[in-house]
Amino acid sequence: MIGTKTLTDNPVDLYLRADRMPHIWCSGCGVGPSVACFVKAIHRTGLDTDKIAIVSGIGCSGRVAGYVKVDSFHTTHGRAIPFATGLALANPELKVVVFSGDGDLAAIGGNHLIHAARRNIDMTVICYNNFNYGMTGGQLGPTTPLEAKSTTSPYGNCDPPFNLPHLVAACGASYVSRWTVIHPRQLEKSMAEALTKPGFTFVEVLGPCPTTYGRMNKLGRGVDELRAYQERCVVSNGVDPRDAEIGLNGPILVGNFVDLSRPTFWDHCVKIFGRAQKK
Amino acid sequence: MMSVDGLMEGEFFMNGDDACAEGAIAAGCRFFAGYPITPATEVAERMSRRLPEVGGVYIQMEDEIASMNAILGASWAGVKSMTSTSGPGFSLMMENLGLGIMLETPCVLVNIQRAGPSTGIPTLIGQGDMMQARWGSHGHYEIIAVVPDSPQEMFDLTITAFNLSEQFRIPVLIMSDEVVGHMSEKVVMRQVAPEDLVTRPRPAVPPEEYSPYLSGDDLVPPMAVAGEGYRFHVTGLTHDERGYPVMTAEAQDKLVRRLVDKIRLNKKHILRMEEVGLDDAEIVVCAYGITSRVAKRAVQLARQEGIRAGLLRLIVVWPFPEERVRELAAQAGAFIVPEINYGQIVLEVERCAAGRARSILLPHMGGGVHHPETILEAIREAAV
Amino acid sequence: MKLWRKPFDFHEQATAPSKVVLNKDRCKGCEYCVVFCPTKALVMSTEMNAKGYLIPVELPDGKCLGCGLCEAICPDFALWIVPLEAAQKGE
């Protein structure tokens, strides 16, 4: 819970650019709740917000950087992670967060995602996954389930999706979890764990996109999509993320999947670059 | 000789790529992100060895797109940053060069040009990226590009490039070439006095009053960096002074005009050129990079034959020295433009000459440099 | 055998009867708060905000127990809860 509650201001406004509200997201969009969980997670950790930098790419979730009141960067499509890598390495005191969408991070930015995980750069990546490109009107993306409809898969998707937790875990991420926006408490806690853990931490947030993905797949309104998450999700903490594939129907495994310690890129830098300075 | 703080001083015999890296370190660059590519690899190699010695960070990224973004991020964390590449990598960097221009991010991008298109001749020279340097990213913008002609200038102009990028908050391009990058000559290195190193304008107001894109008369807004408590927002979208996105023609007009005008109106602080025998020249050879050294010899030979030839060497090629070329067009009968492409800078010369003097292209498709005799012959023909 | 236990984070989840506060201008009428409220303390009203969305309203019977789920899942940062005691003091 953030601060004292009053009748005039939403407590989360403390961390938001309230002068920019209402935001651009559609009615029922899941990006908003994930941002609310994110700022509550920041509050929970007690991190110094002057030292937090948030970087987003392009798309609906790319707009997150513009609404959170910390140093924030809205960059180009897919390139939030390398931009954040520069920030994190040039000033290791910063807590660098990348908040972006599944298409941005895993398709056009997929190469950067796997390399940042491999390097174990000190960075928290929050991936809002709504299974399609919402901003451009609902095209298939790297996470669209097989058989799902989109404006570019009118007969059903024939393009097998990524299982993102498995992908980043295999690349070496230190922390990997997946929750949905209908699990706000678990999501907030998981984000707080990710924010405070050294190394590359990854939180996948599943959420509704009633305007495009939901409409094209006849999932009903946002509330119906949320109900479907409630019904389909199976909390499976500690499960091997390779088993966490998401189909068009059937169970969705959510939970905190990976939590391990391995030296970060910066740990290696300090040790190995130190050799040059001793000379 | 290396001083206690790891900077090099004295006379060295070294190639242009290495001199460029040393220039960057002398200018205060402490972050380098790159990706190996012939013939620019030596810049990255030297940075990987030298940066840890001076307390900097070197990272080899997964590609040139990532490299360009990483140096933008580092600059926004308050550290001077650089990347180096050649043709194919330069193409990959174009999109985020535009991001650097839009966010007004000081940084330096080195292009050791090789022969293209595509993979071309990776090990041999080209000057075919000159127009790409000007127009390669989408949208309308102005850019600063410097062109060194020697390893010594690789050192000196890299310092200049950092200064210009910090002063005007813009990525600066060093448009070198394979021959200058790989030739070894005497390079005199000096420590740069702190007062000769420019740093970006800094905000003079407390965070609650700060607007990231509110500028004064010089059109260059003061720059806060991450972690200082300013809690600013910057975006590649068209934005207002607060950095907030505004999707209107009016906001677009205001922003693009300022981004362009901050270079156009400050041109006199940016332009640099070398002039040889232009006072009475009837034939002006306009050249840049390694080609200008060949051209200088041709002008000498022409003078020995009594032809009133002169050399205009472009050191800063973008923004283009339009006024000087116009003046010379009024005085001389012809411009001869030798370049290692099929006609790029000649288009600018022709535009500025506006029919008052002839513009003669001497193209070389790349893989080698002009012979002085070729340029001399063109001077002789133009003089008739 | 006892089939339930007190949640480990009970102290964090402790609730108090509360009032739901809505920032009407931000609401986009998605109904998440109405549908997912465990005590059915909210209903959709017939009032329309400036953007043309129908907005929710808290029923007058004071059913809100202060669990905060509505606040957590509101996509528009439009509503939050204030403990009744504080609300009555008009803070």
mmCIF file of N, CA, C and O in Angstrom, chain A residues 146-218:
data_model
loop_
_atom_site.group_PDB
_atom_site.id
_atom_site.type_symbol
_atom_site.label_atom_id
_atom_site.label_comp_id
_atom_site.label_asym_id
_atom_site.label_seq_id
_atom_site.Cartn_x
_atom_site.Cartn_y
_atom_site.Cartn_z
ATOM 1 N N LEU A 146 -0.670 -21.111 -31.870
ATOM 2 C CA LEU A 146 -1.041 -21.778 -33.118
ATOM 3 C C LEU A 146 -2.551 -21.766 -33.250
ATOM 4 O O LEU A 146 -3.270 -21.904 -32.256
ATOM 5 N N GLU A 147 -3.025 -21.582 -34.471
ATOM 6 C CA GLU A 147 -4.450 -21.604 -34.789
ATOM 7 C C GLU A 147 -5.168 -20.312 -34.434
ATOM 8 O O GLU A 147 -6.321 -20.119 -34.807
ATOM 9 N N ALA A 148 -4.500 -19.388 -33.678
ATOM 10 C CA ALA A 148 -5.208 -18.164 -33.292
ATOM 11 C C ALA A 148 -5.383 -17.265 -34.504
ATOM 12 O O ALA A 148 -4.558 -17.228 -35.414
ATOM 13 N N LYS A 149 -6.471 -16.506 -34.511
ATOM 14 C CA LYS A 149 -6.740 -15.583 -35.613
ATOM 15 C C LYS A 149 -6.092 -14.234 -35.327
ATOM 16 O O LYS A 149 -6.014 -13.792 -34.174
ATOM 17 N N SER A 150 -5.633 -13.617 -36.379
ATOM 18 C CA SER A 150 -5.156 -12.242 -36.286
ATOM 19 C C SER A 150 -5.380 -11.623 -37.652
ATOM 20 O O SER A 150 -5.777 -12.322 -38.585
ATOM 21 N N THR A 151 -5.116 -10.315 -37.804
ATOM 22 C CA THR A 151 -5.381 -9.709 -39.110
ATOM 23 C C THR A 151 -4.437 -10.261 -40.174
ATOM 24 O O THR A 151 -4.705 -10.162 -41.359
ATOM 25 N N THR A 152 -3.310 -10.832 -39.760
ATOM 26 C CA THR A 152 -2.403 -11.428 -40.739
ATOM 27 C C THR A 152 -2.390 -12.954 -40.646
ATOM 28 O O THR A 152 -1.535 -13.608 -41.249
ATOM 29 N N SER A 153 -3.298 -13.510 -39.858
ATOM 30 C CA SER A 153 -3.501 -14.960 -39.894
ATOM 31 C C SER A 153 -5.004 -15.222 -39.911
ATOM 32 O O SER A 153 -5.557 -15.793 -38.968
ATOM 33 N N PRO A 154 -5.652 -14.779 -40.985
ATOM 34 C CA PRO A 154 -7.121 -14.855 -41.015
ATOM 35 C C PRO A 154 -7.660 -16.282 -41.000
ATOM 36 O O PRO A 154 -8.792 -16.513 -40.580
ATOM 37 N N TYR A 155 -6.830 -17.243 -41.438
ATOM 38 C CA TYR A 155 -7.291 -18.649 -41.424
ATOM 39 C C TYR A 155 -6.820 -19.377 -40.173
ATOM 40 O O TYR A 155 -7.001 -20.576 -40.024
ATOM 41 N N GLY A 156 -6.127 -18.675 -39.300
ATOM 42 C CA GLY A 156 -5.519 -19.304 -38.136
ATOM 43 C C GLY A 156 -4.008 -19.215 -38.265
ATOM 44 O O GLY A 156 -3.460 -19.202 -39.368
ATOM 45 N N ASN A 157 -3.327 -19.134 -37.116
ATOM 46 C CA ASN A 157 -1.878 -18.926 -37.126
ATOM 47 C C ASN A 157 -1.145 -20.243 -37.380
ATOM 48 O O ASN A 157 -1.351 -21.226 -36.678
ATOM 49 N N CYS A 158 -0.252 -20.250 -38.382
ATOM 50 C CA CYS A 158 0.522 -21.463 -38.670
ATOM 51 C C CYS A 158 1.963 -21.294 -38.190
ATOM 52 O O CYS A 158 2.851 -22.024 -38.593
ATOM 53 N N ASP A 159 2.199 -20.303 -37.319
ATOM 54 C CA ASP A 159 3.552 -19.881 -36.945
ATOM 55 C C ASP A 159 3.763 -20.216 -35.459
ATOM 56 O O ASP A 159 3.234 -19.528 -34.596
ATOM 57 N N PRO A 160 4.469 -21.299 -35.139
ATOM 58 C CA PRO A 160 4.571 -21.710 -33.728
ATOM 59 C C PRO A 160 5.187 -20.627 -32.850
ATOM 60 O O PRO A 160 6.147 -19.986 -33.254
ATOM 61 N N PRO A 161 4.614 -20.399 -31.672
ATOM 62 C CA PRO A 161 5.066 -19.291 -30.823
ATOM 63 C C PRO A 161 6.258 -19.643 -29.942
ATOM 64 O O PRO A 161 6.573 -20.809 -29.736
ATOM 65 N N PHE A 162 6.880 -18.577 -29.422
ATOM 66 C CA PHE A 162 7.895 -18.716 -28.382
ATOM 67 C C PHE A 162 7.223 -19.021 -27.055
ATOM 68 O O PHE A 162 6.150 -18.487 -26.754
ATOM 69 N N ASN A 163 7.909 -19.806 -26.249
ATOM 70 C CA ASN A 163 7.574 -19.937 -24.836
ATOM 71 C C ASN A 163 8.605 -19.052 -24.142
ATOM 72 O O ASN A 163 9.748 -19.455 -23.930
ATOM 73 N N LEU A 164 8.228 -17.823 -23.823
ATOM 74 C CA LEU A 164 9.223 -16.825 -23.402
ATOM 75 C C LEU A 164 9.988 -17.186 -22.126
ATOM 76 O O LEU A 164 11.208 -17.039 -22.077
ATOM 77 N N PRO A 165 9.313 -17.676 -21.067
ATOM 78 C CA PRO A 165 10.090 -18.049 -19.873
ATOM 79 C C PRO A 165 11.143 -19.118 -20.184
ATOM 80 O O PRO A 165 12.282 -19.046 -19.697
ATOM 81 N N HIS A 166 10.794 -20.067 -21.031
ATOM 82 C CA HIS A 166 11.746 -21.113 -21.383
ATOM 83 C C HIS A 166 12.912 -20.518 -22.169
ATOM 84 O O HIS A 166 14.079 -20.855 -21.948
ATOM 85 N N LEU A 167 12.582 -19.595 -23.088
ATOM 86 C CA LEU A 167 13.622 -18.974 -23.909
ATOM 87 C C LEU A 167 14.644 -18.242 -23.052
ATOM 88 O O LEU A 167 15.851 -18.490 -23.149
ATOM 89 N N VAL A 168 14.172 -17.349 -22.179
ATOM 90 C CA VAL A 168 15.136 -16.545 -21.413
ATOM 91 C C VAL A 168 15.826 -17.385 -20.334
ATOM 92 O O VAL A 168 16.986 -17.147 -20.013
ATOM 93 N N ALA A 169 15.117 -18.374 -19.798
ATOM 94 C CA ALA A 169 15.758 -19.245 -18.804
ATOM 95 C C ALA A 169 16.901 -20.016 -19.459
ATOM 96 O O ALA A 169 17.997 -20.139 -18.896
ATOM 97 N N ALA A 170 16.648 -20.509 -20.691
ATOM 98 C CA ALA A 170 17.690 -21.265 -21.388
ATOM 99 C C ALA A 170 18.894 -20.387 -21.703
ATOM 100 O O ALA A 170 20.018 -20.867 -21.799
ATOM 101 N N CYS A 171 18.660 -19.087 -21.867
ATOM 102 C CA CYS A 171 19.760 -18.171 -22.189
ATOM 103 C C CYS A 171 20.547 -17.752 -20.951
ATOM 104 O O CYS A 171 21.603 -17.137 -21.070
ATOM 105 N N GLY A 172 20.023 -18.031 -19.768
ATOM 106 C CA GLY A 172 20.804 -17.741 -18.572
ATOM 107 C C GLY A 172 20.222 -16.706 -17.640
ATOM 108 O O GLY A 172 20.924 -16.197 -16.763
ATOM 109 N N ALA A 173 18.938 -16.366 -17.793
ATOM 110 C CA ALA A 173 18.344 -15.363 -16.901
ATOM 111 C C ALA A 173 18.396 -15.826 -15.455
ATOM 112 O O ALA A 173 18.279 -17.016 -15.162
ATOM 113 N N SER A 174 18.572 -14.860 -14.533
ATOM 114 C CA SER A 174 18.683 -15.204 -13.114
ATOM 115 C C SER A 174 17.327 -15.416 -12.456
ATOM 116 O O SER A 174 17.223 -16.098 -11.444
ATOM 117 N N TYR A 175 16.321 -14.773 -13.013
ATOM 118 C CA TYR A 175 14.992 -14.857 -12.404
ATOM 119 C C TYR A 175 13.963 -14.831 -13.531
ATOM 120 O O TYR A 175 14.032 -13.975 -14.411
ATOM 121 N N VAL A 176 13.038 -15.792 -13.504
ATOM 122 C CA VAL A 176 12.021 -15.848 -14.554
ATOM 123 C C VAL A 176 10.669 -16.173 -13.926
ATOM 124 O O VAL A 176 10.561 -17.127 -13.142
ATOM 125 N N SER A 177 9.676 -15.362 -14.252
ATOM 126 C CA SER A 177 8.341 -15.674 -13.746
ATOM 127 C C SER A 177 7.304 -15.320 -14.798
ATOM 128 O O SER A 177 7.594 -14.620 -15.772
ATOM 129 N N ARG A 178 6.104 -15.834 -14.590
ATOM 130 C CA ARG A 178 4.976 -15.456 -15.448
ATOM 131 C C ARG A 178 3.723 -15.350 -14.585
ATOM 132 O O ARG A 178 3.427 -16.259 -13.796
ATOM 133 N N TRP A 179 3.041 -14.236 -14.708
ATOM 134 C CA TRP A 179 1.762 -14.064 -14.037
ATOM 135 C C TRP A 179 0.815 -13.378 -15.009
ATOM 136 O O TRP A 179 1.223 -12.973 -16.100
ATOM 137 N N THR A 180 -0.442 -13.268 -14.603
ATOM 138 C CA THR A 180 -1.379 -12.520 -15.433
ATOM 139 C C THR A 180 -1.870 -11.328 -14.624
ATOM 140 O O THR A 180 -1.625 -11.248 -13.415
ATOM 141 N N VAL A 181 -2.581 -10.417 -15.269
ATOM 142 C CA VAL A 181 -3.041 -9.237 -14.544
ATOM 143 C C VAL A 181 -4.167 -9.573 -13.571
ATOM 144 O O VAL A 181 -4.532 -8.743 -12.749
ATOM 145 N N ILE A 182 -4.710 -10.771 -13.627
ATOM 146 C CA ILE A 182 -5.718 -11.156 -12.656
ATOM 147 C C ILE A 182 -5.061 -11.825 -11.435
ATOM 148 O O ILE A 182 -5.721 -12.280 -10.515
ATOM 149 N N HIS A 183 -3.714 -11.826 -11.423
ATOM 150 C CA HIS A 183 -2.965 -12.263 -10.236
ATOM 151 C C HIS A 183 -2.180 -11.067 -9.680
ATOM 152 O O HIS A 183 -0.952 -11.123 -9.575
ATOM 153 N N PRO A 184 -2.853 -9.962 -9.341
ATOM 154 C CA PRO A 184 -2.091 -8.737 -9.045
ATOM 155 C C PRO A 184 -1.139 -8.861 -7.856
ATOM 156 O O PRO A 184 -0.054 -8.284 -7.888
ATOM 157 N N ARG A 185 -1.529 -9.596 -6.826
ATOM 158 C CA ARG A 185 -0.639 -9.650 -5.659
ATOM 159 C C ARG A 185 0.615 -10.457 -5.949
ATOM 160 O O ARG A 185 1.717 -10.055 -5.611
ATOM 161 N N GLN A 186 0.407 -11.616 -6.610
ATOM 162 C CA GLN A 186 1.573 -12.424 -6.970
ATOM 163 C C GLN A 186 2.476 -11.674 -7.949
ATOM 164 O O GLN A 186 3.702 -11.728 -7.867
ATOM 165 N N LEU A 187 1.820 -10.962 -8.879
ATOM 166 C CA LEU A 187 2.580 -10.217 -9.882
ATOM 167 C C LEU A 187 3.419 -9.126 -9.229
ATOM 168 O O LEU A 187 4.606 -8.966 -9.522
ATOM 169 N N GLU A 188 2.793 -8.404 -8.310
ATOM 170 C CA GLU A 188 3.514 -7.318 -7.635
ATOM 171 C C GLU A 188 4.711 -7.870 -6.863
ATOM 172 O O GLU A 188 5.822 -7.334 -6.938
ATOM 173 N N LYS A 189 4.490 -8.966 -6.149
ATOM 174 C CA LYS A 189 5.588 -9.564 -5.378
ATOM 175 C C LYS A 189 6.695 -10.052 -6.293
ATOM 176 O O LYS A 189 7.883 -9.873 -6.017
ATOM 177 N N SER A 190 6.275 -10.673 -7.385
ATOM 178 C CA SER A 190 7.255 -11.203 -8.316
ATOM 179 C C SER A 190 8.084 -10.072 -8.945
ATOM 180 O O SER A 190 9.301 -10.169 -9.091
ATOM 181 N N MET A 191 7.396 -8.972 -9.285
ATOM 182 C CA MET A 191 8.122 -7.821 -9.831
ATOM 183 C C MET A 191 9.104 -7.271 -8.804
ATOM 184 O O MET A 191 10.222 -6.878 -9.149
ATOM 185 N N ALA A 192 8.684 -7.239 -7.550
ATOM 186 C CA ALA A 192 9.577 -6.734 -6.505
ATOM 187 C C ALA A 192 10.796 -7.641 -6.361
ATOM 188 O O ALA A 192 11.928 -7.168 -6.205
ATOM 189 N N GLU A 193 10.575 -8.953 -6.449
ATOM 190 C CA GLU A 193 11.714 -9.882 -6.381
ATOM 191 C C GLU A 193 12.652 -9.649 -7.556
ATOM 192 O O GLU A 193 13.877 -9.608 -7.409
ATOM 193 N N ALA A 194 12.054 -9.469 -8.741
ATOM 194 C CA ALA A 194 12.866 -9.258 -9.938
ATOM 195 C C ALA A 194 13.670 -7.967 -9.830
ATOM 196 O O ALA A 194 14.828 -7.898 -10.227
ATOM 197 N N LEU A 195 13.025 -6.919 -9.258
ATOM 198 C CA LEU A 195 13.702 -5.622 -9.172
ATOM 199 C C LEU A 195 14.891 -5.642 -8.219
ATOM 200 O O LEU A 195 15.842 -4.892 -8.384
ATOM 201 N N THR A 196 14.819 -6.489 -7.212
ATOM 202 C CA THR A 196 15.876 -6.468 -6.201
ATOM 203 C C THR A 196 16.942 -7.525 -6.432
ATOM 204 O O THR A 196 17.954 -7.537 -5.751
ATOM 205 N N LYS A 197 16.726 -8.390 -7.393
ATOM 206 C CA LYS A 197 17.695 -9.459 -7.619
ATOM 207 C C LYS A 197 18.751 -8.987 -8.616
ATOM 208 O O LYS A 197 18.414 -8.423 -9.653
ATOM 209 N N PRO A 198 20.032 -9.213 -8.347
ATOM 210 C CA PRO A 198 21.057 -8.839 -9.310
ATOM 211 C C PRO A 198 20.955 -9.702 -10.560
ATOM 212 O O PRO A 198 20.477 -10.837 -10.504
ATOM 213 N N GLY A 199 21.410 -9.157 -11.671
ATOM 214 C CA GLY A 199 21.422 -9.910 -12.915
ATOM 215 C C GLY A 199 20.189 -9.690 -13.750
ATOM 216 O O GLY A 199 19.358 -8.815 -13.467
ATOM 217 N N PHE A 200 20.041 -10.519 -14.784
ATOM 218 C CA PHE A 200 18.949 -10.368 -15.732
ATOM 219 C C PHE A 200 17.705 -11.047 -15.193
ATOM 220 O O PHE A 200 17.678 -12.258 -15.001
ATOM 221 N N THR A 201 16.665 -10.263 -14.912
ATOM 222 C CA THR A 201 15.435 -10.831 -14.360
ATOM 223 C C THR A 201 14.293 -10.548 -15.318
ATOM 224 O O THR A 201 14.233 -9.479 -15.929
ATOM 225 N N PHE A 202 13.399 -11.505 -15.442
ATOM 226 C CA PHE A 202 12.381 -11.441 -16.488
ATOM 227 C C PHE A 202 11.017 -11.798 -15.925
ATOM 228 O O PHE A 202 10.843 -12.852 -15.320
ATOM 229 N N VAL A 203 10.058 -10.906 -16.094
ATOM 230 C CA VAL A 203 8.686 -11.174 -15.662
ATOM 231 C C VAL A 203 7.786 -11.070 -16.890
ATOM 232 O O VAL A 203 7.720 -10.024 -17.532
ATOM 233 N N GLU A 204 7.132 -12.174 -17.223
ATOM 234 C CA GLU A 204 6.163 -12.133 -18.313
ATOM 235 C C GLU A 204 4.786 -11.886 -17.715
ATOM 236 O O GLU A 204 4.380 -12.579 -16.775
ATOM 237 N N VAL A 205 4.089 -10.887 -18.226
ATOM 238 C CA VAL A 205 2.751 -10.566 -17.735
ATOM 239 C C VAL A 205 1.758 -10.843 -18.854
ATOM 240 O O VAL A 205 1.821 -10.224 -19.910
ATOM 241 N N LEU A 206 0.858 -11.792 -18.625
ATOM 242 C CA LEU A 206 -0.172 -12.056 -19.621
ATOM 243 C C LEU A 206 -1.367 -11.150 -19.333
ATOM 244 O O LEU A 206 -1.737 -10.963 -18.175
ATOM 245 N N GLY A 207 -1.927 -10.597 -20.381
ATOM 246 C CA GLY A 207 -3.056 -9.713 -20.160
ATOM 247 C C GLY A 207 -3.940 -9.637 -21.379
ATOM 248 O O GLY A 207 -3.551 -10.047 -22.472
ATOM 249 N N PRO A 208 -5.117 -9.112 -21.172
ATOM 250 C CA PRO A 208 -6.085 -9.076 -22.262
ATOM 251 C C PRO A 208 -5.819 -7.958 -23.258
ATOM 252 O O PRO A 208 -5.223 -6.940 -22.926
ATOM 253 N N CYS A 209 -6.243 -8.192 -24.479
ATOM 254 C CA CYS A 209 -6.265 -7.171 -25.511
ATOM 255 C C CYS A 209 -7.633 -7.273 -26.170
ATOM 256 O O CYS A 209 -7.770 -7.868 -27.237
ATOM 257 N N PRO A 210 -8.659 -6.750 -25.480
ATOM 258 C CA PRO A 210 -10.019 -6.961 -25.993
ATOM 259 C C PRO A 210 -10.237 -6.325 -27.363
ATOM 260 O O PRO A 210 -11.059 -6.802 -28.140
ATOM 261 N N THR A 211 -9.484 -5.270 -27.671
ATOM 262 C CA THR A 211 -9.743 -4.543 -28.917
ATOM 263 C C THR A 211 -9.342 -5.341 -30.160
ATOM 264 O O THR A 211 -10.038 -5.318 -31.170
ATOM 265 N N THR A 212 -8.215 -6.039 -30.102
ATOM 266 C CA THR A 212 -7.798 -6.757 -31.312
ATOM 267 C C THR A 212 -7.769 -8.275 -31.107
ATOM 268 O O THR A 212 -8.576 -8.999 -31.681
ATOM 269 N N TYR A 213 -6.854 -8.753 -30.255
ATOM 270 C CA TYR A 213 -6.723 -10.207 -30.110
ATOM 271 C C TYR A 213 -8.026 -10.835 -29.621
ATOM 272 O O TYR A 213 -8.495 -11.851 -30.150
ATOM 273 N N GLY A 214 -8.627 -10.218 -28.608
ATOM 274 C CA GLY A 214 -9.866 -10.759 -28.043
ATOM 275 C C GLY A 214 -10.992 -10.764 -29.051
ATOM 276 O O GLY A 214 -11.732 -11.736 -29.187
ATOM 277 N N ARG A 215 -11.085 -9.669 -29.802
ATOM 278 C CA ARG A 215 -12.179 -9.551 -30.773
ATOM 279 C C ARG A 215 -12.025 -10.594 -31.878
ATOM 280 O O ARG A 215 -12.974 -11.292 -32.231
ATOM 281 N N MET A 216 -10.795 -10.714 -32.392
ATOM 282 C CA MET A 216 -10.622 -11.617 -33.529
ATOM 283 C C MET A 216 -10.751 -13.078 -33.146
ATOM 284 O O MET A 216 -11.043 -13.915 -33.987
ATOM 285 N N ASN A 217 -10.481 -13.393 -31.882
ATOM 286 C CA ASN A 217 -10.586 -14.784 -31.461
ATOM 287 C C ASN A 217 -11.860 -15.052 -30.676
ATOM 288 O O ASN A 217 -11.976 -16.082 -30.007
ATOM 289 N N LYS A 218 -12.783 -14.115 -30.778
ATOM 290 C CA LYS A 218 -14.106 -14.272 -30.161
ATOM 291 C C LYS A 218 -13.997 -14.615 -28.679
ATOM 292 O O LYS A 218 -14.624 -15.545 -28.184
#
